[in-house]
Short mmCIF file of C-alpha atoms in Angstrom, two decimals:
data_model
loop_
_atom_site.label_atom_id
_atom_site.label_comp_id
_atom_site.label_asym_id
_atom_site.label_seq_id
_atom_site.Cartn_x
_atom_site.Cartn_y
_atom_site.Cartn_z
CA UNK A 6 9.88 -152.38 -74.55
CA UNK A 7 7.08 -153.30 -76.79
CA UNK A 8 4.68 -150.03 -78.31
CA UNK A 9 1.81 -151.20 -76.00
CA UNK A 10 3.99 -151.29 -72.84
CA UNK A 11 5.99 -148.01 -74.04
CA UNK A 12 2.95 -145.85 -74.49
CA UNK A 13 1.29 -147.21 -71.14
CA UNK A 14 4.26 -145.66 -69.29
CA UNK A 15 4.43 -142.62 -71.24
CA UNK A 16 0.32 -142.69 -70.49
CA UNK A 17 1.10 -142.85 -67.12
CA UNK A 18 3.93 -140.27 -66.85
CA UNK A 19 1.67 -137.43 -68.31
CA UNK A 20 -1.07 -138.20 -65.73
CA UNK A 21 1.19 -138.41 -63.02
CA UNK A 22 2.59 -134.84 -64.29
CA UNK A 23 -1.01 -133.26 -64.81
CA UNK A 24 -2.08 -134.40 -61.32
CA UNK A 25 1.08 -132.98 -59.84
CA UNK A 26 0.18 -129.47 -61.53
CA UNK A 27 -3.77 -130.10 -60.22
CA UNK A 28 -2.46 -130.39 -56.44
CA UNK A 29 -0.10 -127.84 -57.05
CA UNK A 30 -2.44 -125.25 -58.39
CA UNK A 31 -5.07 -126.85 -55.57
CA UNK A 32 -2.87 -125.77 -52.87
CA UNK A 33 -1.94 -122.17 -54.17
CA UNK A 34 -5.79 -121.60 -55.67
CA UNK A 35 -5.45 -118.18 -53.15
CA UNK A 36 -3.45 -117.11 -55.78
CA UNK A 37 -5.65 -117.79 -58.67
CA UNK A 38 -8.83 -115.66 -59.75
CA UNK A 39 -11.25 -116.23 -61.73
CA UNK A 40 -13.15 -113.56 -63.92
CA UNK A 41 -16.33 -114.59 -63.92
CA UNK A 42 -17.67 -115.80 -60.86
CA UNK A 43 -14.63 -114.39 -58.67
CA UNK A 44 -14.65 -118.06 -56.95
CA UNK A 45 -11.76 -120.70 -57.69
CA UNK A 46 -13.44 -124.36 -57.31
CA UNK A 47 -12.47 -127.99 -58.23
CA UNK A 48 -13.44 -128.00 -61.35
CA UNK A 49 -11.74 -124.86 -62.39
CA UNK A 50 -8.48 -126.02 -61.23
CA UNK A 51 -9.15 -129.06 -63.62
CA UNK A 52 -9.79 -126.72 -66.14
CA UNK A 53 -7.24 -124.25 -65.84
CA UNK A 54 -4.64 -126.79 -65.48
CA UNK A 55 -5.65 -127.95 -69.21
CA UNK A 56 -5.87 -124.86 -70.79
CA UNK A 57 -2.15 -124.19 -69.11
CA UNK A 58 -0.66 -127.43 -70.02
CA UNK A 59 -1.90 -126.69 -73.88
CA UNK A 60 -0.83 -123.39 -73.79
CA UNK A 61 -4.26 -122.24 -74.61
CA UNK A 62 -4.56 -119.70 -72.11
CA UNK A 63 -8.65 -118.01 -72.07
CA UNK A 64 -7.35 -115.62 -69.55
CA UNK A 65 -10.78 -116.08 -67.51
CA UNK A 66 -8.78 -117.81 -64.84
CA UNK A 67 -5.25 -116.10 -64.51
CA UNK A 68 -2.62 -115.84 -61.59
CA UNK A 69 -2.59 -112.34 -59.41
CA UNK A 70 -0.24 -113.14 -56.66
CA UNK A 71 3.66 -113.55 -56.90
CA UNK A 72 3.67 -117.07 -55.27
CA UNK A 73 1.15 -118.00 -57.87
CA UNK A 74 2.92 -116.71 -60.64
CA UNK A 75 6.57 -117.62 -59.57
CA UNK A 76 5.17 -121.82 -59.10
CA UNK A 77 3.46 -121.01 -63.11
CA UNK A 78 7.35 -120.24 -64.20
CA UNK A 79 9.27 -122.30 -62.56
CA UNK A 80 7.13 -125.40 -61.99
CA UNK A 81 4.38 -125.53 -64.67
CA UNK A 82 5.71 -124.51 -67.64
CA UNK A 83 9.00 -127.26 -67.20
CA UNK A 84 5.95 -129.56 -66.35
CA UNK A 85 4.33 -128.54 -69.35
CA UNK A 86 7.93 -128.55 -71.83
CA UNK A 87 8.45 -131.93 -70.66
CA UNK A 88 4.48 -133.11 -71.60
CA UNK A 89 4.82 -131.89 -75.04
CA UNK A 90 8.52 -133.13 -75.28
CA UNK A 91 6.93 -136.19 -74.97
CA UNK A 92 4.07 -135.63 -76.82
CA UNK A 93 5.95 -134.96 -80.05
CA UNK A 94 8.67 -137.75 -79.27
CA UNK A 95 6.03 -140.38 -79.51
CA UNK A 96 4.18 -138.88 -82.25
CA UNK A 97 7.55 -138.80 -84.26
CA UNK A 98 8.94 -142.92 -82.92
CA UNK A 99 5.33 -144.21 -83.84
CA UNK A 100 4.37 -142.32 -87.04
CA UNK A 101 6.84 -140.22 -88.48
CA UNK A 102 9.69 -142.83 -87.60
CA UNK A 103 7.88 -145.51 -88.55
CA UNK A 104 6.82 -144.17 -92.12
CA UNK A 105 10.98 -143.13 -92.94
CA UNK A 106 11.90 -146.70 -91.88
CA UNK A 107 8.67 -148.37 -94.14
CA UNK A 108 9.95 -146.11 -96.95
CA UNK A 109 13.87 -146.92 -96.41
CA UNK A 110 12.94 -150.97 -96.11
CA UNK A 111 11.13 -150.44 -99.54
CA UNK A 112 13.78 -148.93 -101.18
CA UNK A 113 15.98 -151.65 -99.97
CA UNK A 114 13.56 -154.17 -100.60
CA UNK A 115 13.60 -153.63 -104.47
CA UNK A 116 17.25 -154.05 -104.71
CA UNK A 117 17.10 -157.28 -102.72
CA UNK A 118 17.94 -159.96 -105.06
CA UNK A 119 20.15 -163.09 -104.96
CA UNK A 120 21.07 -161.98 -101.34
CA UNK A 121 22.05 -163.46 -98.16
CA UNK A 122 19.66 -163.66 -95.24
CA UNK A 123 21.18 -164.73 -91.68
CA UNK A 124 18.90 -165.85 -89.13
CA UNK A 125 21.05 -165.17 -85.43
CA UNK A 126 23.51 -163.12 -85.22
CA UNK A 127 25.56 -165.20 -82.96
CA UNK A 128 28.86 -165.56 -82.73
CA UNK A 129 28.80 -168.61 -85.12
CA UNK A 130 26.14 -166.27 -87.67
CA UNK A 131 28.90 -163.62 -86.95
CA UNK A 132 31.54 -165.44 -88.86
CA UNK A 133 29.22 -166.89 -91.22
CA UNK A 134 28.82 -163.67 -92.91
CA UNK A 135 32.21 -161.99 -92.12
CA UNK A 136 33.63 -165.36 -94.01
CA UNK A 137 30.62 -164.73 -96.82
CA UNK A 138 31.90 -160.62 -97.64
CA UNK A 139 35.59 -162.01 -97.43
CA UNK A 140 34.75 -164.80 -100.60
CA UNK A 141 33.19 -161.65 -102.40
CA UNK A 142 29.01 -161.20 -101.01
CA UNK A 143 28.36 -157.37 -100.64
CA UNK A 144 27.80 -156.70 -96.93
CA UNK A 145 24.28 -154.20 -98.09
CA UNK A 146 23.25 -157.67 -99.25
CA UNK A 147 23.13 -159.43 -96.13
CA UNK A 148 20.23 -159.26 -94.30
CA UNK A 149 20.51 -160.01 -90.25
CA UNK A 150 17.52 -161.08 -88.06
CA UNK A 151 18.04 -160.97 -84.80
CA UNK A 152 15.44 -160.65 -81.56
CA UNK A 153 18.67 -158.71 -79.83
CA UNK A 154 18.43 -154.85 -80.30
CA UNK A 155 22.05 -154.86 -79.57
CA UNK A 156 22.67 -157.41 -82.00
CA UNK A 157 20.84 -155.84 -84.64
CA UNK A 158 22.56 -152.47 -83.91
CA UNK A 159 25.67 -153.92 -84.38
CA UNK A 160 25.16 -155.91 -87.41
CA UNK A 161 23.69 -152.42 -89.07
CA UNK A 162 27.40 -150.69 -87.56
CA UNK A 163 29.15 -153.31 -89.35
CA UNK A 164 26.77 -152.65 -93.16
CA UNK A 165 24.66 -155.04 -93.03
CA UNK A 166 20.71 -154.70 -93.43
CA UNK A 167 19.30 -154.96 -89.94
CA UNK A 168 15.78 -156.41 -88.62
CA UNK A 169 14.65 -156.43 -85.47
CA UNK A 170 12.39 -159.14 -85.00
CA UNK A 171 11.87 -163.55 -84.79
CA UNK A 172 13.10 -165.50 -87.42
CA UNK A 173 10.42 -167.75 -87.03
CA UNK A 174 7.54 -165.11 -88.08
CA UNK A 175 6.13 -165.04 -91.53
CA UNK A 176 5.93 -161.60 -91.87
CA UNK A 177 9.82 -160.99 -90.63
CA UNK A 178 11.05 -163.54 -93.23
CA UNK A 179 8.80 -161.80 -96.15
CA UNK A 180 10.31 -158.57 -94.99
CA UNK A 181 13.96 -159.99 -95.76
CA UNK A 182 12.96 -161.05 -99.32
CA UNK A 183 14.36 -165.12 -98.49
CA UNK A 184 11.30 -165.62 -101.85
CA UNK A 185 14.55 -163.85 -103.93
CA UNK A 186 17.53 -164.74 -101.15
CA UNK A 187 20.36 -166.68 -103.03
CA UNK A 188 20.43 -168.80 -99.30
CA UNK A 189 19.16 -168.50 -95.50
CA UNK A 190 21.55 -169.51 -93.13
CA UNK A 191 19.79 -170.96 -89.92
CA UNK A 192 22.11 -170.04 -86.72
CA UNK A 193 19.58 -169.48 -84.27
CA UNK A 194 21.53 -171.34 -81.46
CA UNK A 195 18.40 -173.90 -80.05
CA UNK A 196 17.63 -176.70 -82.09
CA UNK A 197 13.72 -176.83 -81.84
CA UNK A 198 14.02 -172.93 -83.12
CA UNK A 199 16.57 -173.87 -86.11
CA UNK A 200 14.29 -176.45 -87.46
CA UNK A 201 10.98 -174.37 -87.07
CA UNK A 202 12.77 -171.43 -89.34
CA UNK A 203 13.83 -173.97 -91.61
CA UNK A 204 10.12 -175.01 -92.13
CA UNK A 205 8.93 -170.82 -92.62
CA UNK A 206 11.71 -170.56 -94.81
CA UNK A 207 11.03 -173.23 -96.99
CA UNK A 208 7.20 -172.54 -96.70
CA UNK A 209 8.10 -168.99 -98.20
CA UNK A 210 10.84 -170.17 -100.76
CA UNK A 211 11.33 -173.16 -102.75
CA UNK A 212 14.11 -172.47 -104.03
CA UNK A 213 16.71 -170.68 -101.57
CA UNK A 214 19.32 -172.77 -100.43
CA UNK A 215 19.16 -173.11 -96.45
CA UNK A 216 22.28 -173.67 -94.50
CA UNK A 217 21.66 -174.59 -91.09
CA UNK A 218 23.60 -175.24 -88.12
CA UNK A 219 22.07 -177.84 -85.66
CA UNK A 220 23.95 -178.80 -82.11
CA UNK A 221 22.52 -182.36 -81.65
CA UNK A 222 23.32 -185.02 -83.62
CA UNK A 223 19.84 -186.42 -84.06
CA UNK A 224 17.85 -183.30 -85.01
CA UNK A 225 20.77 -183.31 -88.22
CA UNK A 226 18.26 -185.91 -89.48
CA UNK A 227 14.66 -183.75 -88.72
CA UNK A 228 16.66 -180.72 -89.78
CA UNK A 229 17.08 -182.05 -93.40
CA UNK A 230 13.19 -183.29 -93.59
CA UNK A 231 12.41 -179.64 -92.30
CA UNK A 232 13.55 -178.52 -95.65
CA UNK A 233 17.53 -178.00 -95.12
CA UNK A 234 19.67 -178.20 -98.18
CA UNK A 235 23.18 -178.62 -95.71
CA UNK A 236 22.92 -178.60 -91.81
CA UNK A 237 26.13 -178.21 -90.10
CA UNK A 238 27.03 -179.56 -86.74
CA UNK A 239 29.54 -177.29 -85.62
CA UNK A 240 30.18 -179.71 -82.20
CA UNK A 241 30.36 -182.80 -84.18
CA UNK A 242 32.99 -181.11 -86.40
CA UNK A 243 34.75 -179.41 -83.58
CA UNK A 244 34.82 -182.94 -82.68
CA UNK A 245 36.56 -184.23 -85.07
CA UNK A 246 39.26 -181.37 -85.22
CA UNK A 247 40.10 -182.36 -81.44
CA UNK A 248 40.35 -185.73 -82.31
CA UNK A 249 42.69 -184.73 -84.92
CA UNK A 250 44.54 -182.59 -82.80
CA UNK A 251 45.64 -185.46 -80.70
CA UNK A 252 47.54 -187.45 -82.88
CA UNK A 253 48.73 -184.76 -85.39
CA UNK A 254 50.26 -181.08 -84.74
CA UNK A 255 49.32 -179.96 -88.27
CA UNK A 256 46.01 -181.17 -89.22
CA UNK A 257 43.58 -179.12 -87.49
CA UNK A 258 45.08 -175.62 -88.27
CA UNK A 259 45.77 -176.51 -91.63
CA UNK A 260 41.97 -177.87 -91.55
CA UNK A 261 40.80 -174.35 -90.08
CA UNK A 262 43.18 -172.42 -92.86
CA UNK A 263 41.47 -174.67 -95.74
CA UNK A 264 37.85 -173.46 -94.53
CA UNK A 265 38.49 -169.55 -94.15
CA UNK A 266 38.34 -167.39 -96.84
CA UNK A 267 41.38 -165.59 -95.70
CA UNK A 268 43.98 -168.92 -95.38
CA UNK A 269 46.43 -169.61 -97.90
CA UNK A 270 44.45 -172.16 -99.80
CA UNK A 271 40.82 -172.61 -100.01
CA UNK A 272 38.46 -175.43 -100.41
CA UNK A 273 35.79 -174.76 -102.98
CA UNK A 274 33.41 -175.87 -105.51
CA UNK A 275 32.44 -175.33 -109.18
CA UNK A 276 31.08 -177.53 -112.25
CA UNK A 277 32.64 -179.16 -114.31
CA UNK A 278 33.07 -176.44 -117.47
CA UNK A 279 33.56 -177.83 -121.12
CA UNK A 280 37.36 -177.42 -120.69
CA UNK A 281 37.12 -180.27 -118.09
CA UNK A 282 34.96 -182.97 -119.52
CA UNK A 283 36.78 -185.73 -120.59
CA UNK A 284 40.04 -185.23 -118.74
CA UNK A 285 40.60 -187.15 -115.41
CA UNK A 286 40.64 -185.40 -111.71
CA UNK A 287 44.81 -185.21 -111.77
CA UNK A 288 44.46 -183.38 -115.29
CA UNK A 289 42.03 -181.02 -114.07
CA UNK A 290 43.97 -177.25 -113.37
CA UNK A 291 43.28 -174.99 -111.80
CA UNK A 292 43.89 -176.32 -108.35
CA UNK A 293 43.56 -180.26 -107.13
CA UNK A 294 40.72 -181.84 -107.40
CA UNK A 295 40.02 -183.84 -104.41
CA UNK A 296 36.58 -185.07 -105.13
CA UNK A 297 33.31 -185.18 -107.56
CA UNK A 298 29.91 -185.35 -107.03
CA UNK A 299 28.04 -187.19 -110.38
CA UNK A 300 24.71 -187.80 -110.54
CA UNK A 301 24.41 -188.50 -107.17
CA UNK A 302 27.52 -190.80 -106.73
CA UNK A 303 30.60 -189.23 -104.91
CA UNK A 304 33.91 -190.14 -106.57
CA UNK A 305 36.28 -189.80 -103.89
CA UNK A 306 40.23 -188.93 -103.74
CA UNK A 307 41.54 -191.92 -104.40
CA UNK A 308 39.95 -192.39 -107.69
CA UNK A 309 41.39 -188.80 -109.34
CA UNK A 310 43.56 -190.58 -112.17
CA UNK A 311 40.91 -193.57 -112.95
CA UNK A 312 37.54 -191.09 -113.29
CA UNK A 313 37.11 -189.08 -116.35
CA UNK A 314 35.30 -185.98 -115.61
CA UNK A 315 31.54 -186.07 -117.59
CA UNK A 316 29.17 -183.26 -117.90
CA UNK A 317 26.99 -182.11 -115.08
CA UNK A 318 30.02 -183.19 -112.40
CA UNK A 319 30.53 -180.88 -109.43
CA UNK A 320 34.54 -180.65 -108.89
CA UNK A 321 35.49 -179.87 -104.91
CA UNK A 322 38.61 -178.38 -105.23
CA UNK A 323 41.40 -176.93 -103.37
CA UNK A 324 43.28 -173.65 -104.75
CA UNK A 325 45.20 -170.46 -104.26
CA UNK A 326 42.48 -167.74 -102.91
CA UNK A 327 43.13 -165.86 -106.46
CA UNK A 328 42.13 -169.07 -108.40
CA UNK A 329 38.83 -169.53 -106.53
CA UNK A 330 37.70 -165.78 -105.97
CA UNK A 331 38.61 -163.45 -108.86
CA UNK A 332 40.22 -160.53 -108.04
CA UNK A 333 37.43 -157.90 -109.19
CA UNK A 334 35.62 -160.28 -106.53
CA UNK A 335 37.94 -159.69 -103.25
#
């Protein structure tokens, strides 16, 4: 429940409690005497209910018969345990919880640097960053938003950095740091939510990279003029894999194997170091190079003993899992 809605029950709850302990004390005022007029009225119920409930105790008004006394032990003072139970409960989840969390965040906050932040933890978010702390990101620098509290509890179960809250809010987004995040990834599961986080994000940061993952085809296009560096359409490219599935037995698992950090060879990226300019895509080692990106042309496959690597290329490569995450990485 929200705070307002939480302390309006809570609200409630007492003053249903006190007005149980009025009618009670109403009903067994025989019992009751009061010092200094030697008459028990309305109002001195009210009042003598307070002074009980607060444990302030005058002793003007006190309780002379048994009846009177037994209802005080056994039904008033549980009454009253439970009032300040929840008393001090919602002083400590309001204030005193709140300021330990506000000083934890900060801590975390000043560590927060080059870091992850995941935006729905879904089940496609979910393997985002499982397949991110298998290719070598800490999981304490992973931030998950999520509006589930289940979610969230989860995520923090599994060591990631947990916030409650919607992606889409300024003040959620500033919280996770995306100014200093080394990328957002979008996975928020409706389209028209995706691209309005994309838009926060990149309002906040102009310079983390933002991964998104869109379901319809044409919002691939308003996803990228939202401020998207990559949007993945994981239908289109489950699409594809079925496709591929139909004709060939091998493809798609060996497909699926090549995009996991934890198959037998990987698909990555890197650029082009001083050892490689100058030599063509067959010469380059480690791994195969299967295609370049230069200055905004894409030599493909079929080109690898014809193009001569140049400075500034970006080699996509496939290798051994040891060749494309170091060791004192895994």
């Amino acid at each position: 429940m929200s705070p307002e809605r939480t302390l309006c029950v809570r609200g409630i709850l007492v003053a249903v409690l006190l007005a149980l302990v009025i009618a009670v004390f109403w009903f067994d005022r025989d019992g009751l005497k009061d010092n200094i007029d030697g008459q028990v009225s309305f109002p001195d119920i009210l009042y003598f209910t307070m002074i009980t409930i607060t444990t302030v105790g005058y002793g003007d008004i006190v309780p002379i018969s048994h009846t009177a006394r037994l209802i005080d032990a056994f039904a008033v003072t549980p009454i009253r345990v439970f009032i300040w139970f929840i008393f001090l409960g919602t002083a400590y989840e309001f204030v005193v919880q709140r300021i330990v969390e506000d000083y934890r965040m900060s801590r975390i906050q000043k560590d927060l640097h080059g870091h992850i932040v995941l935006c729905g933890f879904g089940h496609s978010g979910r393997v985002a960053v499982e397949e991110s702390v298998a290719k070598g990101h800490p999981r304490d620098r992973i931030v998950v938003i999520d509006e589930s509290e289940a979610r969230i509890r989860i995520a923090a179960e599994e060591g990631f950095i947990g916030l409650l809250g919607d992606a889409t809010s300024e003040d959620i987004l500033t919280w996770a740091c995306v100014g200093r995040a080394k990328a957002v990834i979008v996975s928020a599961g409706r389209d028209d939510t995706t691209v309005l986080v994309i838009l926060t994000v990149r309002h906040l940061s102009a310079e983390a990279k933002i991964v998104a993952s869109v379901k319809q085809e044409e919002n691939i296009k308003l996803a990228h003029l939202s401020g998207a560096d990559t949007v993945v359409s994981p239908p289109k490219i489950g699409g594809f894999l079925l496709a591929d599935a139909v004709e060939t037995t091998h493809a798609a698992p060996f497909l699926c194997d090549l995009m996991s950090a934890g198959g037998r060879m990987v698909l990555s990226e890197r650029q082009a170091g001083p050892g490689d300019i100058g030599k063509t895509m067959a010469d380059v080692a480690p791994g195969v190079v299967v295609h370049v990106h230069s200055n905004g042309r894409d030599i493909s496959f079929r080109e690898r003993d014809a193009y001569t690597i140049q400075d500034g290329d970006v080699l996509l490569f496939i290798g051994s899992p040891d060749q494309v995450y170091p060791r004192d990485r895994r």
